[in-house]
mmCIF file of C-alpha atoms in Angstrom:
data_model
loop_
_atom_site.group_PDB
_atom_site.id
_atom_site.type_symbol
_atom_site.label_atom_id
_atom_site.label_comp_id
_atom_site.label_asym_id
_atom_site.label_seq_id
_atom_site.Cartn_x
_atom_site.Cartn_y
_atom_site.Cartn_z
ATOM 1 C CA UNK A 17 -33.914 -13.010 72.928
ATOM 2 C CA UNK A 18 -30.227 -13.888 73.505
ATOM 3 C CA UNK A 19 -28.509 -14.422 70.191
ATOM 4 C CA UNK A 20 -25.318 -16.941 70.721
ATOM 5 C CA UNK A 21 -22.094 -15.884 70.708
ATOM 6 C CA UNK A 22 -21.240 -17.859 67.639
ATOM 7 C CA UNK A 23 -23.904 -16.273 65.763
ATOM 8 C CA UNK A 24 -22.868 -13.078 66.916
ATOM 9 C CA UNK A 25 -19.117 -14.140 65.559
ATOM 10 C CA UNK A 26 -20.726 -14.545 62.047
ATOM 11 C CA UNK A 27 -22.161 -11.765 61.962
ATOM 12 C CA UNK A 28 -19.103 -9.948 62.776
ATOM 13 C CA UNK A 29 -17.732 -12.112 60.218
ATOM 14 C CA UNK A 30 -20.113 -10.748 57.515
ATOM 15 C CA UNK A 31 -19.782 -6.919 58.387
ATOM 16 C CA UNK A 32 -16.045 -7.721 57.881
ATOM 17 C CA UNK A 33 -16.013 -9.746 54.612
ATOM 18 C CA UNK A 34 -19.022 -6.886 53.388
ATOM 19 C CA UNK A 35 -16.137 -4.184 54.485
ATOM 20 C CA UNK A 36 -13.225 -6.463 52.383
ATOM 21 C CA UNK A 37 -15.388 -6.209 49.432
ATOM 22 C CA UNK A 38 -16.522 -2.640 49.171
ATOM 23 C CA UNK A 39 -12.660 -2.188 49.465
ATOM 24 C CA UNK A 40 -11.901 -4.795 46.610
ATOM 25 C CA UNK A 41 -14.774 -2.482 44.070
ATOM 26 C CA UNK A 42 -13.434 0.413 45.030
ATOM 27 C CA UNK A 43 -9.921 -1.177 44.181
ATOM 28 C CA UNK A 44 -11.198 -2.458 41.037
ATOM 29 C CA UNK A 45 -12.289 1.286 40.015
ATOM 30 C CA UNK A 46 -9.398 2.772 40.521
ATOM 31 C CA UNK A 47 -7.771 0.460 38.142
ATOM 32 C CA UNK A 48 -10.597 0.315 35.582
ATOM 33 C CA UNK A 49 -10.505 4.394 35.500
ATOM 34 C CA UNK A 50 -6.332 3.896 35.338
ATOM 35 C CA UNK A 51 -7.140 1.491 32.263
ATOM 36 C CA UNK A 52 -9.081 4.172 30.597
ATOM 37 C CA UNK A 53 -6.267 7.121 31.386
ATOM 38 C CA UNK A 54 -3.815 4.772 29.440
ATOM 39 C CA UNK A 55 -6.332 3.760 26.632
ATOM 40 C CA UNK A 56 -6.958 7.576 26.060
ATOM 41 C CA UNK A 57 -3.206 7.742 26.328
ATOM 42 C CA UNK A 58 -2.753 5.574 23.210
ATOM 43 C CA UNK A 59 -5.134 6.598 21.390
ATOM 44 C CA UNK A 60 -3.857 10.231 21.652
ATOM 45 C CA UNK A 61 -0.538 9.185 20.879
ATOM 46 C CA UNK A 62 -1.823 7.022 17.248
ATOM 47 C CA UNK A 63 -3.446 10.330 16.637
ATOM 48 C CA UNK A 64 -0.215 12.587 17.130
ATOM 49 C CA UNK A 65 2.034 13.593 14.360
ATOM 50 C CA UNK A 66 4.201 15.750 16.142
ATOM 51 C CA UNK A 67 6.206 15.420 19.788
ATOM 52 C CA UNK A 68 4.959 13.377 22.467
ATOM 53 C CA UNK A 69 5.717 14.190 26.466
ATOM 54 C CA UNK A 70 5.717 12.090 28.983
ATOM 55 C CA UNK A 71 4.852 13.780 32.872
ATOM 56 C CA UNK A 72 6.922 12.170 35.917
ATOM 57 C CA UNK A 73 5.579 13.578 39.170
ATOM 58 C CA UNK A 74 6.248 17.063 38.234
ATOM 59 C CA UNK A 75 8.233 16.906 35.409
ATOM 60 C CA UNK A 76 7.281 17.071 31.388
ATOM 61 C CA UNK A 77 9.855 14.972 29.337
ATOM 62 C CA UNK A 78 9.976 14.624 25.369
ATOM 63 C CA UNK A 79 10.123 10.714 24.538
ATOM 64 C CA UNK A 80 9.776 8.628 21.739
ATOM 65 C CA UNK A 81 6.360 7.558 20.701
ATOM 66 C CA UNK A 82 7.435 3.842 20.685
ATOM 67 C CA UNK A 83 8.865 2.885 24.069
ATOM 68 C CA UNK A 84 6.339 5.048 25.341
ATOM 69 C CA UNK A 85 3.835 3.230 23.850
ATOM 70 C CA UNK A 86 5.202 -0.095 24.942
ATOM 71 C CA UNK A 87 5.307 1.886 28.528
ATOM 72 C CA UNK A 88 1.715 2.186 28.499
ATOM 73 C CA UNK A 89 0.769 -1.323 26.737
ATOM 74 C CA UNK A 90 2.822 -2.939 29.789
ATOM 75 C CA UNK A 91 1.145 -0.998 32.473
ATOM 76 C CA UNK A 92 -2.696 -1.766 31.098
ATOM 77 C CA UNK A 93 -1.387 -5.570 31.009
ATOM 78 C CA UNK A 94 -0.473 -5.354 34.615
ATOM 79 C CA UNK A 95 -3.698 -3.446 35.345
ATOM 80 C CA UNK A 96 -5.713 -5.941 33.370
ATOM 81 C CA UNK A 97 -4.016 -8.555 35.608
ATOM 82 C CA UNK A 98 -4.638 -6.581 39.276
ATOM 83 C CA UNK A 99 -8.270 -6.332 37.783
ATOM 84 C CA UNK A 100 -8.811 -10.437 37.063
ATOM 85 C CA UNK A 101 -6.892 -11.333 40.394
ATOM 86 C CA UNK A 102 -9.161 -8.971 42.350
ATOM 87 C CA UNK A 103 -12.450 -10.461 40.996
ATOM 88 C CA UNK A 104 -11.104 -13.834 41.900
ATOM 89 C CA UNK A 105 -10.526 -12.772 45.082
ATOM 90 C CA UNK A 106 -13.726 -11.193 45.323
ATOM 91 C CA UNK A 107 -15.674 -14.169 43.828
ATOM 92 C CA UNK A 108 -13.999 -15.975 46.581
ATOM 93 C CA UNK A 109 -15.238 -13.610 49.205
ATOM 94 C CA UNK A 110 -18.864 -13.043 47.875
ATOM 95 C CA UNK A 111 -19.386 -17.238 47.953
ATOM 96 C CA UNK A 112 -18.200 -17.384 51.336
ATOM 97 C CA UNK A 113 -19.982 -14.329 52.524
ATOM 98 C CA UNK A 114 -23.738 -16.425 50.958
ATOM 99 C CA UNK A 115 -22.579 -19.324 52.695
ATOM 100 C CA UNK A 116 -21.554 -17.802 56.064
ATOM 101 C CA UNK A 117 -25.462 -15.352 55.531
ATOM 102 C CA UNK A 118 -27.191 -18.824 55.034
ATOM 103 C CA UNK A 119 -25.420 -20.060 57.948
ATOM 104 C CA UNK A 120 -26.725 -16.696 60.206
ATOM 105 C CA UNK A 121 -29.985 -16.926 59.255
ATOM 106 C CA UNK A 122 -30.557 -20.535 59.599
ATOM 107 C CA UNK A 123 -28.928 -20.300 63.207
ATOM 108 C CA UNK A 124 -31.687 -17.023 63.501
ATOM 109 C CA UNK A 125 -34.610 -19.120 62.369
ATOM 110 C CA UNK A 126 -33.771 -21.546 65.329
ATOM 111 C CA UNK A 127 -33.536 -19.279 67.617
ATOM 112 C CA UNK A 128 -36.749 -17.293 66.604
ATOM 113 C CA UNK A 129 -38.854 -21.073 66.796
ATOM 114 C CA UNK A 130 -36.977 -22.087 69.886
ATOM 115 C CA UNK A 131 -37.851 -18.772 71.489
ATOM 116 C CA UNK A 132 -41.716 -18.872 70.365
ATOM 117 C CA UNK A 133 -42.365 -22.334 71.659
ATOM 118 C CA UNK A 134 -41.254 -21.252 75.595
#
């Protein structure tokens, strides 16, 4: 049973785009657990009377509650945004991944017929 080389091609093709999108969820969950960090964040910060701090690498820094805030807002918006343009992306690659498997396996069902009737 010799498989053809384009076959074989697709199938690389599929390990590849299956590799692409495990990488594009894991992507996606870093972000979504970022998203949470910064929701926590806020909702910490509405709850605070006193001082808020604000930790750069190493470093612990009073701030004001309101830029900070707005610090935080703008960094779940661009999260929010990585997240939608990732799912695109993968949307993209999970059609083309069914259409390159139905490809594969028709190609497989030819081969397994053409090989029975010798």
């Amino acid at each position: 049973m010799d498989i053809q080389k384009e076959t074989q091609e697709k199938i690389a093709q599929l390990q590849m785009l299956e590799h692409s999108l495990n990488n594009f969820v894991s992507q996606k969950q870093n972000f979504q657990s970022q998203i949470l960090e910064v929701e926590n964040a806020l909702n910490e910060m509405q709850n605070c009377k006193g001082k808020v701090y604000k930790i750069t690498g190493n470093v612990m820094f009073e701030s004001e509650k309101e830029p900070l805030s707005k610090e935080l807002n703008e960094k779940k918006d661009l999260l929010d945004l990585r997240i939608k343009s990732l799912e695109k992306q993968e949307t993209a690659l999970e059609e083309k991944a069914k259409k390159l498997q139905a490809e594969v396996m028709e190609e497989l069902d030819k081969h397994m017929k053409n090989g029975n009737s010798d």
